[in-house]
Tab-separated table of C-alpha atoms and ligand atoms in Angstrom:
chain	number	residue	atom	x	y	z
A	443	MET	CA	-1.868	19.333	81.297
A	444	ARG	CA	-1.696	15.546	81.276
A	445	GLN	CA	-1.483	15.435	77.497
A	446	ALA	CA	1.361	17.938	77.385
A	447	LEU	CA	3.235	16.014	80.061
A	448	GLU	CA	2.700	12.742	78.195
A	449	ALA	CA	4.006	14.329	75.020
A	450	ALA	CA	7.093	15.571	76.942
A	451	LYS	CA	6.301	19.162	75.916
A	452	PRO	CA	7.578	22.029	78.094
A	453	VAL	CA	4.781	23.298	80.333
A	454	PHE	CA	4.269	25.997	82.938
A	455	TRP	CA	1.783	25.119	85.658
A	456	LYS	CA	0.540	27.725	88.113
A	457	ASN	CA	-0.281	26.152	91.439
A	458	PRO	CA	-3.944	26.867	92.190
A	459	GLY	CA	-3.396	25.844	95.826
A	460	ARG	CA	-0.828	28.563	96.617
A	461	LEU	CA	-1.961	30.448	99.733
A	462	PRO	CA	-0.715	33.523	101.564
A	463	LEU	CA	1.577	32.453	104.387
A	464	ASP	CA	-0.911	33.394	107.107
A	465	ALA	CA	-3.501	31.077	105.595
A	466	ALA	CA	-1.009	28.288	104.851
A	467	ARG	CA	0.854	28.312	108.168
A	468	SER	CA	-1.512	26.105	110.178
A	469	ARG	CA	-1.390	23.441	107.441
A	470	LEU	CA	2.394	23.224	107.308
A	471	SER	CA	4.016	20.381	109.244
A	472	VAL	CA	7.394	22.178	109.256
A	473	THR	CA	7.381	25.343	111.364
A	474	SER	CA	9.615	28.394	111.110
A	475	ASP	CA	10.905	27.542	114.617
A	476	ALA	CA	12.055	24.162	113.290
A	477	VAL	CA	13.952	25.865	110.453
A	478	ARG	CA	15.572	28.248	112.930
A	479	ALA	CA	16.564	25.267	115.107
A	480	ALA	CA	18.258	23.719	112.069
A	481	ALA	CA	20.147	26.960	111.436
A	482	ASP	CA	21.194	26.929	115.107
A	483	ARG	CA	22.416	23.347	114.768
A	484	LEU	CA	24.516	24.217	111.707
A	485	ALA	CA	25.957	27.154	113.689
A	486	ARG	CA	26.714	24.912	116.715
A	487	PHE	CA	28.502	22.422	114.516
A	488	ALA	CA	30.338	25.004	112.395
A	489	PRO	CA	33.484	24.776	114.559
A	490	LEU	CA	33.459	20.999	114.068
A	491	LEU	CA	33.128	21.382	110.290
A	492	ALA	CA	35.960	23.917	110.256
A	493	ALA	CA	38.108	21.426	112.181
A	494	LEU	CA	37.233	18.552	109.805
A	495	PHE	CA	37.708	20.564	106.592
A	496	PRO	CA	40.185	23.329	107.493
A	497	GLY	CA	41.275	23.977	103.901
A	498	ALA	CA	37.758	24.678	102.675
A	499	LEU	CA	36.027	26.033	105.757
A	500	ALA	CA	38.493	27.776	108.074
A	501	ALA	CA	37.791	31.102	106.378
A	502	THR	CA	34.056	30.972	107.130
A	503	GLY	CA	34.418	29.390	110.550
A	504	GLY	CA	32.648	26.271	109.261
A	505	ILE	CA	29.568	27.956	107.801
A	506	ILE	CA	28.736	26.516	104.387
A	507	GLU	CA	27.196	29.237	102.263
A	508	SER	CA	27.423	30.505	98.688
A	509	ASP	CA	27.487	33.908	97.057
A	510	LEU	CA	24.743	35.678	95.231
A	511	LEU	CA	26.212	36.814	91.909
A	512	PRO	CA	24.734	39.195	89.333
A	513	LEU	CA	23.998	37.531	85.991
A	514	GLY	CA	24.566	39.545	82.832
A	515	ASP	CA	21.989	40.808	80.368
A	516	TRP	CA	22.063	37.442	78.610
A	517	ALA	CA	20.083	35.951	81.495
A	518	ALA	CA	17.503	38.741	81.433
A	519	GLN	CA	16.396	38.266	77.827
A	520	GLY	CA	12.637	38.285	77.512
A	521	LEU	CA	12.221	40.135	80.820
A	522	PRO	CA	10.928	43.671	81.392
A	523	PRO	CA	13.684	46.283	81.839
A	524	GLY	CA	13.127	46.630	85.607
A	525	ASP	CA	13.782	42.936	86.328
A	526	SER	CA	17.178	41.775	87.556
A	527	VAL	CA	18.597	38.255	87.513
A	528	TRP	CA	21.028	36.817	90.062
A	529	LEU	CA	22.702	33.476	90.428
A	530	LYS	CA	22.848	31.638	93.745
A	531	ALA	CA	26.198	29.928	93.433
A	532	ASP	CA	25.578	26.658	95.284
A	533	HIS	CA	27.560	24.932	92.527
A	534	LEU	CA	30.583	26.395	94.306
A	535	LEU	CA	29.523	25.469	97.842
A	536	PRO	CA	32.635	24.345	99.692
A	537	VAL	CA	33.262	20.664	100.506
A	538	ALA	CA	30.311	19.037	98.716
A	539	GLY	CA	29.802	21.300	95.683
A	540	SER	CA	26.025	21.232	95.476
A	541	VAL	CA	22.738	22.367	96.991
A	542	LYS	CA	22.602	19.012	98.765
A	543	ALA	CA	25.367	20.102	101.156
A	544	ARG	CA	23.173	21.969	103.633
A	545	GLY	CA	20.525	19.256	103.809
A	546	GLY	CA	22.910	16.328	103.733
A	547	PHE	CA	25.242	17.832	106.313
A	548	HIS	CA	22.352	18.756	108.580
A	549	ALA	CA	20.929	15.226	108.399
A	550	VAL	CA	24.331	13.669	109.186
A	551	LEU	CA	24.851	16.079	112.069
A	552	CYS	CA	21.423	15.171	113.506
A	553	VAL	CA	22.459	11.500	113.607
A	554	ALA	CA	25.923	12.277	114.971
A	555	GLU	CA	24.558	14.639	117.621
A	556	SER	CA	21.970	12.261	118.984
A	557	LEU	CA	24.414	9.319	119.071
A	558	ALA	CA	27.107	11.478	120.689
A	559	LEU	CA	24.747	12.864	123.331
A	560	ALA	CA	23.515	9.370	124.206
A	561	ALA	CA	27.078	8.026	124.430
A	562	GLY	CA	28.334	10.987	126.471
A	563	LEU	CA	30.770	12.090	123.755
A	564	LEU	CA	29.036	15.446	123.906
A	565	PRO	CA	28.263	16.313	127.536
A	566	GLY	CA	25.304	18.525	126.577
A	567	ALA	CA	23.544	20.171	123.658
A	568	GLU	CA	25.656	23.330	123.992
A	569	ALA	CA	29.016	21.524	124.340
A	570	ASP	CA	31.956	22.294	122.036
A	571	THR	CA	31.205	20.167	118.996
A	572	ARG	CA	34.912	19.860	118.135
A	573	ALA	CA	34.867	16.970	120.629
A	574	LEU	CA	33.582	14.953	117.654
A	575	ALA	CA	36.766	15.532	115.652
A	576	THR	CA	38.786	13.283	117.964
A	577	ASP	CA	40.073	9.723	117.515
A	578	ALA	CA	37.734	8.544	120.282
A	579	ALA	CA	34.712	9.939	118.473
A	580	ARG	CA	35.838	8.481	115.146
A	581	ALA	CA	36.247	5.067	116.729
A	582	PHE	CA	32.757	5.326	118.182
A	583	PHE	CA	31.122	6.422	114.891
A	584	ALA	CA	32.935	3.617	113.052
A	585	GLY	CA	30.488	1.223	114.711
A	586	HIS	CA	27.610	2.918	112.900
A	587	THR	CA	26.598	3.058	109.239
A	588	LEU	CA	24.944	5.909	107.410
A	589	SER	CA	23.021	4.791	104.360
A	590	VAL	CA	21.253	6.744	101.670
A	591	GLY	CA	19.722	6.363	98.232
A	592	SER	CA	21.035	8.998	95.856
A	593	THR	CA	21.209	10.128	92.270
A	594	GLY	CA	24.692	11.399	93.135
A	595	ASN	CA	24.991	14.721	94.908
A	596	LEU	CA	23.157	13.778	98.104
A	597	GLY	CA	25.358	10.706	98.370
A	598	LEU	CA	28.406	12.929	97.984
A	599	SER	CA	27.394	15.286	100.770
A	600	ILE	CA	26.501	12.465	103.160
A	601	GLY	CA	29.480	10.359	102.144
A	602	ILE	CA	32.023	13.166	102.516
A	603	LEU	CA	30.870	14.328	105.956
A	604	GLY	CA	29.966	10.835	107.181
A	605	ARG	CA	33.413	9.496	106.339
A	606	ALA	CA	35.146	12.559	107.808
A	607	LEU	CA	33.395	11.804	111.112
A	608	GLY	CA	34.382	8.133	110.922
A	609	PHE	CA	31.022	6.559	110.032
A	610	ALA	CA	30.785	3.666	107.607
A	611	VAL	CA	28.766	5.006	104.660
A	612	THR	CA	26.777	3.054	102.086
A	613	VAL	CA	25.341	4.950	99.132
A	614	HIS	CA	22.763	3.211	96.958
A	615	MET	CA	22.887	4.791	93.538
A	616	SER	CA	20.395	4.692	90.724
A	617	ALA	CA	21.298	3.849	87.144
A	618	GLU	CA	21.536	7.545	86.172
A	619	ALA	CA	24.239	8.387	88.729
A	620	LYS	CA	27.391	9.627	87.043
A	621	VAL	CA	30.604	7.603	87.192
A	622	TRP	CA	32.672	10.520	88.572
A	623	LYS	CA	30.321	10.884	91.540
A	624	LYS	CA	30.670	7.166	92.309
A	625	GLU	CA	34.444	7.378	92.029
A	626	MET	CA	34.666	10.409	94.268
A	627	LEU	CA	32.593	8.637	96.890
A	628	ARG	CA	34.684	5.494	96.739
A	629	SER	CA	37.833	7.499	97.140
A	630	ALA	CA	36.314	9.083	100.261
A	631	GLY	CA	35.950	5.538	101.616
A	632	ALA	CA	32.205	5.077	101.088
A	633	THR	CA	30.677	1.853	99.778
A	634	VAL	CA	28.767	2.486	96.566
A	635	VAL	CA	26.030	0.025	95.659
A	636	GLU	CA	24.981	0.378	92.036
A	637	HIS	CA	21.373	-0.352	91.138
A	638	ALA	CA	20.126	-1.115	87.657
A	639	GLY	CA	16.787	0.522	88.452
A	640	ASP	CA	15.667	4.062	89.080
A	641	TYR	CA	15.997	6.301	92.078
A	642	ALA	CA	12.869	5.123	93.898
A	643	ALA	CA	14.052	1.512	93.578
A	644	ALA	CA	17.513	2.348	94.969
A	645	CYS	CA	15.908	4.096	97.950
A	646	ALA	CA	13.600	1.141	98.587
A	647	VAL	CA	16.531	-1.278	98.864
A	648	ALA	CA	18.455	1.074	101.161
A	649	ARG	CA	15.406	1.567	103.382
A	650	ALA	CA	14.761	-2.188	103.639
A	651	GLN	CA	18.381	-2.978	104.512
A	652	ALA	CA	18.489	-0.381	107.273
A	653	ALA	CA	15.146	-1.395	108.781
A	654	HIS	CA	16.549	-4.364	110.696
A	655	ASP	CA	19.792	-2.846	111.878
A	656	PRO	CA	19.688	-0.272	114.706
A	657	ARG	CA	23.245	0.758	113.847
A	658	ASN	CA	22.312	1.526	110.240
A	659	HIS	CA	20.936	5.059	110.009
A	660	PHE	CA	19.029	5.496	106.789
A	661	ILE	CA	18.704	9.087	105.585
A	662	ASP	CA	15.488	8.957	103.609
A	663	ASP	CA	15.568	11.505	100.797
A	664	GLU	CA	11.942	10.681	100.025
A	665	ASN	CA	10.759	11.487	103.530
A	666	SER	CA	13.327	13.193	105.734
A	667	ARG	CA	12.518	16.250	107.842
A	668	ASP	CA	16.158	16.651	108.813
A	669	LEU	CA	17.248	16.912	105.185
A	670	PHE	CA	14.418	19.300	104.412
A	671	LEU	CA	15.259	21.505	107.394
A	672	GLY	CA	18.894	21.746	106.346
A	673	TYR	CA	17.905	22.896	102.860
A	674	ALA	CA	15.463	25.390	104.369
A	675	VAL	CA	18.293	27.161	106.189
A	676	ALA	CA	19.386	28.588	102.820
A	677	GLY	CA	16.040	30.375	102.595
A	678	LEU	CA	16.414	31.730	106.111
A	679	ARG	CA	19.798	33.188	105.232
A	680	LEU	CA	18.517	34.989	102.125
A	681	PRO	CA	17.344	38.240	103.799
A	682	GLY	CA	20.855	38.887	105.144
A	683	GLN	CA	22.450	38.177	101.767
A	684	LEU	CA	19.972	40.358	99.904
A	685	ALA	CA	20.351	43.213	102.379
A	686	ALA	CA	24.136	43.055	102.026
A	687	LYS	CA	23.657	43.714	98.293
A	688	GLY	CA	21.170	46.490	98.942
A	689	MET	CA	18.348	44.453	97.437
A	690	GLU	CA	14.861	45.042	98.692
A	691	VAL	CA	12.052	42.469	98.678
A	692	SER	CA	8.507	43.785	98.992
A	693	SER	CA	5.118	43.413	97.374
A	694	ASP	CA	6.278	46.183	95.010
A	695	ARG	CA	9.470	44.305	94.171
A	696	PRO	CA	8.851	40.554	94.553
A	697	LEU	CA	11.622	37.988	94.657
A	698	CYS	CA	11.245	34.938	92.444
A	699	LEU	CA	13.371	31.859	93.158
A	700	HIS	CA	13.930	29.434	90.280
A	701	LEU	CA	14.776	26.043	91.711
A	702	PRO	CA	15.659	22.747	89.995
A	703	CYS	CA	13.483	19.975	91.433
A	704	GLY	CA	14.115	16.255	91.797
A	705	VAL	CA	12.436	14.536	94.717
A	706	GLY	CA	11.673	18.044	96.009
A	707	GLY	CA	13.594	18.333	99.277
A	708	ALA	CA	16.114	20.947	98.210
A	709	PRO	CA	13.759	23.274	96.314
A	710	GLY	CA	10.945	22.680	98.800
A	711	GLY	CA	13.108	23.486	101.791
A	712	ILE	CA	14.515	26.612	100.166
A	713	ALA	CA	11.031	27.748	99.090
A	714	LEU	CA	9.572	27.322	102.567
A	715	GLY	CA	12.580	28.831	104.332
A	716	ALA	CA	12.407	31.852	102.016
A	717	ARG	CA	8.670	32.231	102.567
A	718	TYR	CA	9.122	32.176	106.332
A	719	ALA	CA	11.973	34.643	106.110
A	720	LEU	CA	10.616	37.041	103.485
A	721	GLY	CA	6.856	36.530	103.459
A	722	ASP	CA	4.504	36.453	100.511
A	723	ALA	CA	6.742	38.570	98.287
A	724	ALA	CA	9.043	35.525	97.992
A	725	LEU	CA	7.885	33.306	95.130
A	726	ALA	CA	9.191	29.886	94.162
A	727	VAL	CA	9.104	28.236	90.759
A	728	PHE	CA	10.371	24.658	90.466
A	729	ILE	CA	11.924	23.439	87.239
A	730	GLU	CA	11.964	19.792	86.129
A	731	PRO	CA	13.005	17.952	82.959
A	732	THR	CA	10.159	16.945	80.630
A	733	GLN	CA	11.117	13.287	81.139
A	734	ALA	CA	10.830	13.433	84.954
A	735	PRO	CA	8.234	15.994	86.061
A	736	CYS	CA	7.504	14.096	89.268
A	737	MET	CA	6.600	17.011	91.552
A	738	LEU	CA	4.483	18.661	88.890
A	739	TRP	CA	2.553	15.446	88.320
A	740	GLY	CA	2.277	14.752	92.070
A	741	LEU	CA	0.800	18.206	92.733
A	742	ALA	CA	-1.282	18.628	89.571
A	743	SER	CA	-2.857	15.185	90.022
A	744	GLY	CA	-3.351	15.772	93.756
A	745	ARG	CA	-1.854	12.327	94.393
A	746	ARG	CA	1.533	13.468	95.697
A	747	ASP	CA	3.898	10.485	96.046
A	748	ASP	CA	1.260	8.055	94.785
A	749	ALA	CA	1.685	9.664	91.396
A	750	ASP	CA	4.450	8.256	89.231
A	751	ILE	CA	5.707	9.745	85.976
A	752	ARG	CA	5.768	6.280	84.416
A	753	GLU	CA	1.945	6.439	84.339
A	754	LEU	CA	2.467	9.200	81.778
A	755	GLY	CA	4.557	6.935	79.564
A	756	LEU	CA	7.684	8.926	80.472
A	757	THR	CA	11.025	7.221	80.938
A	758	GLY	CA	12.567	9.307	83.710
A	759	LEU	CA	15.764	9.195	81.665
A	760	THR	CA	17.363	12.595	81.453
A	761	LEU	CA	20.738	14.249	81.173
A	762	ALA	CA	19.790	16.063	84.389
A	763	ASP	CA	20.859	13.102	86.539
A	764	GLY	CA	20.036	14.812	89.846
A	765	LEU	CA	16.443	15.309	88.731
A	766	ALA	CA	15.899	11.797	87.328
A	767	VAL	CA	13.253	10.834	89.853
A	768	PRO	CA	9.940	9.056	89.137
A	769	ARG	CA	8.023	10.032	92.308
A	770	PRO	CA	8.230	13.123	94.515
A	771	SER	CA	8.768	13.077	98.249
A	772	GLY	CA	5.356	12.736	99.917
A	773	LEU	CA	6.468	14.966	102.779
A	774	VAL	CA	7.559	17.728	100.418
A	775	ALA	CA	4.613	17.404	98.022
A	776	LYS	CA	2.219	17.964	100.922
A	777	LEU	CA	4.185	20.952	102.185
A	778	MET	CA	4.345	22.502	98.723
A	779	GLU	CA	0.617	22.250	97.986
A	780	HIS	CA	0.122	25.716	99.478
A	781	VAL	CA	3.631	27.137	99.093
A	782	VAL	CA	5.073	26.685	95.597
A	783	ASP	CA	3.897	29.214	93.011
A	784	ALA	CA	4.472	27.265	89.825
A	785	LEU	CA	6.285	24.376	88.200
A	786	ALA	CA	7.828	24.382	84.755
A	787	THR	CA	9.451	21.740	82.588
A	788	VAL	CA	12.393	21.976	80.187
A	789	ALA	CA	12.783	19.913	77.014
A	790	GLU	CA	15.599	17.387	77.059
A	791	ALA	CA	17.145	18.869	73.902
A	792	ASP	CA	17.553	22.229	75.642
A	793	LEU	CA	19.646	20.906	78.541
A	794	PRO	CA	23.072	20.874	76.820
A	795	ARG	CA	22.297	24.246	75.249
A	796	LEU	CA	21.580	25.753	78.657
A	797	VAL	CA	24.830	24.380	80.087
A	798	ALA	CA	26.744	25.750	77.075
A	799	ARG	CA	25.072	29.156	77.337
A	800	ALA	CA	25.900	29.466	81.021
A	801	ARG	CA	29.516	28.687	80.227
A	802	GLN	CA	29.804	30.986	77.207
A	803	GLU	CA	27.962	33.962	78.618
A	804	GLY	CA	28.613	33.628	82.311
A	805	GLY	CA	31.794	31.534	82.509
A	806	LEU	CA	29.866	29.082	84.690
A	807	ARG	CA	30.435	25.368	85.156
A	808	LEU	CA	26.954	24.024	85.775
A	809	GLU	CA	25.684	20.484	85.561
A	810	PRO	CA	22.513	19.997	83.528
A	811	SER	CA	20.428	19.573	86.686
A	812	ALA	CA	21.414	23.091	87.721
A	813	ALA	CA	21.204	24.750	84.302
A	814	VAL	CA	17.476	23.985	83.997
A	815	ALA	CA	16.777	26.872	86.385
A	816	LEU	CA	17.913	29.355	83.730
A	817	VAL	CA	14.604	29.013	81.899
A	818	GLY	CA	12.625	30.080	84.971
A	819	PRO	CA	12.639	33.890	84.742
A	820	ALA	CA	11.450	34.191	81.127
A	821	MET	CA	8.902	31.375	81.505
A	822	SER	CA	7.477	32.956	84.669
A	823	ARG	CA	7.067	36.292	82.900
A	824	ALA	CA	5.596	34.698	79.779
A	825	ALA	CA	3.078	32.811	81.905
A	826	GLU	CA	2.140	36.008	83.746
A	827	LEU	CA	2.472	34.818	87.284
A	828	PRO	CA	-0.034	37.039	89.081
A	829	VAL	CA	2.264	38.242	91.895
A	830	LEU	CA	4.735	39.492	89.283
A	831	ALA	CA	2.156	41.342	87.180
A	832	GLY	CA	3.045	44.972	86.595
A	833	ARG	CA	5.942	44.893	89.080
A	834	PRO	CA	9.682	44.746	88.575
A	835	ALA	CA	11.036	41.520	90.046
A	836	THR	CA	14.310	40.173	91.333
A	837	HIS	CA	14.961	36.672	90.006
A	838	ILE	CA	17.361	34.235	91.600
A	839	VAL	CA	18.443	31.318	89.436
A	840	TRP	CA	19.563	28.666	91.909
A	841	ALA	CA	22.702	27.027	90.488
A	842	THR	CA	22.454	23.767	92.391
A	843	GLY	CA	25.590	21.951	91.269
A	844	GLY	CA	28.381	21.440	88.785
A	845	GLY	CA	31.412	23.134	90.303
A	846	MET	CA	33.084	19.762	90.922
A	847	LEU	CA	32.227	18.391	87.475
A	848	PRO	CA	35.430	16.918	85.986
A	849	ASP	CA	36.667	18.515	82.745
A	850	ASP	CA	35.848	15.477	80.612
A	851	ASP	CA	32.284	15.246	81.888
A	852	PHE	CA	31.771	18.956	81.337
A	853	ALA	CA	33.214	18.700	77.820
A	854	ALA	CA	30.901	15.777	77.054
A	855	VAL	CA	27.840	17.879	77.900
A	856	LEU	CA	29.150	20.843	75.903
A	857	ALA	CA	29.792	18.535	72.949
A	858	LEU	CA	26.104	17.604	72.954
A	859	ALA	CA	25.399	21.275	72.344
A	860	GLY	CA	27.894	21.273	69.492
A	861	GLU	CA	30.506	23.167	71.496
A	862	GLY	CA	34.175	22.557	72.063
A	863	ARG	CA	35.673	23.257	75.458
B	2318	PLP	C1	22.421	19.449	91.079
B	2318	PLP	C2	21.091	19.145	91.681
B	2318	PLP	N1	20.112	20.050	91.588
B	2318	PLP	C3	18.903	19.831	92.116
B	2318	PLP	C4	18.592	18.663	92.778
B	2318	PLP	C5	17.203	18.471	93.289
B	2318	PLP	O1	17.091	18.264	94.660
B	2318	PLP	P1	15.884	17.424	95.219
B	2318	PLP	O2	16.055	16.014	94.727
B	2318	PLP	O3	15.987	17.530	96.686
B	2318	PLP	O4	14.644	18.011	94.648
B	2318	PLP	C6	19.577	17.674	92.887
B	2318	PLP	C7	19.297	16.405	93.546
B	2318	PLP	O5	20.126	15.547	93.662
B	2318	PLP	C8	20.850	17.923	92.332
B	2318	PLP	O6	21.838	17.006	92.400
């Protein structure tokens, strides 16, 4: 394994530590009750979100959720005839346009809720949360800063909601972060600090700056339960979405989630939420770029966040900017030891081709970080994941972002694949 990783060759690694949920449960530091509490919090604050973003969220009453869309035959190539492939359209999630919305919004709401309860802006935990969409609340939050290290999309979700509530927001961005994400954040009124180094370095600076300031609330992507819990809510909501489409999940028809992985929070949360909600018939495969397989290396080496892809001679430089991370989250790596089924990597040269294919065949606007998930179904079948053996499976390719990608940025990726717009 190490040699293939060092050579930046695509690999598929089956997690030998995967356990049935009953055996894993006592070892998991995030409980299903905690995930349900996060879902309850998002429901409590939905009226506030609808008030802050009426154009995007009035129709759903402030619930931020995406559709499950069927993918055509093009996505099922290499699969047995009984398999079906769906797309989870988080790239079109309202307001923040990526998988980071649920986690980022939940983490911001945790900070806002605890400050508001302590200051009496919310009289109690069950109070009408629209009280936080007032001038008085905005003036109060303006005395507090939210800070975060981000490759782009997490910063956007925290920046957009944080600013809408009135917080000062500082986003520390790594070298890979795309210019359009920085510009969008600045126009929302956030301060963007650009770092020459990688993602871990940007987070370290943000963490150190916040440490001495009680009014600076650092949302730690490398170690945040509140982020993780927000992502996990997506998994909890899956049974309802699947049932609405008449899709069954059982040991005879397993569900396989294909999830792009950076630091691990988003895919880890979704994987655990889905496992709690659907049991052992819900599988999760994480996909990383060959230049930044941080979760794979953290789990395969057993060293979690002590493991760093730079030990493998890899650069961490990848077109998949959201996945350009040298070390996984320690919190998530530990949780995933017994939960994730497999991790796969995708060659750098394939990233533009995957984006172009998704556009041509499916009319989709995906960013490279999201398009990596498209390789999951065929790779999982080729590697003969044991739970899939001899059974028809439902695959969900989790499209984690790209809907807000500006035309020029999208065209630039397509051009790398030799395509015009
Ligand atoms: C589009 C996209 N997909 C996937 C991810 C991976 O999420 P995580 O870093 O929580 O693993 C990110 C992270 O920023 C992202 O922007």
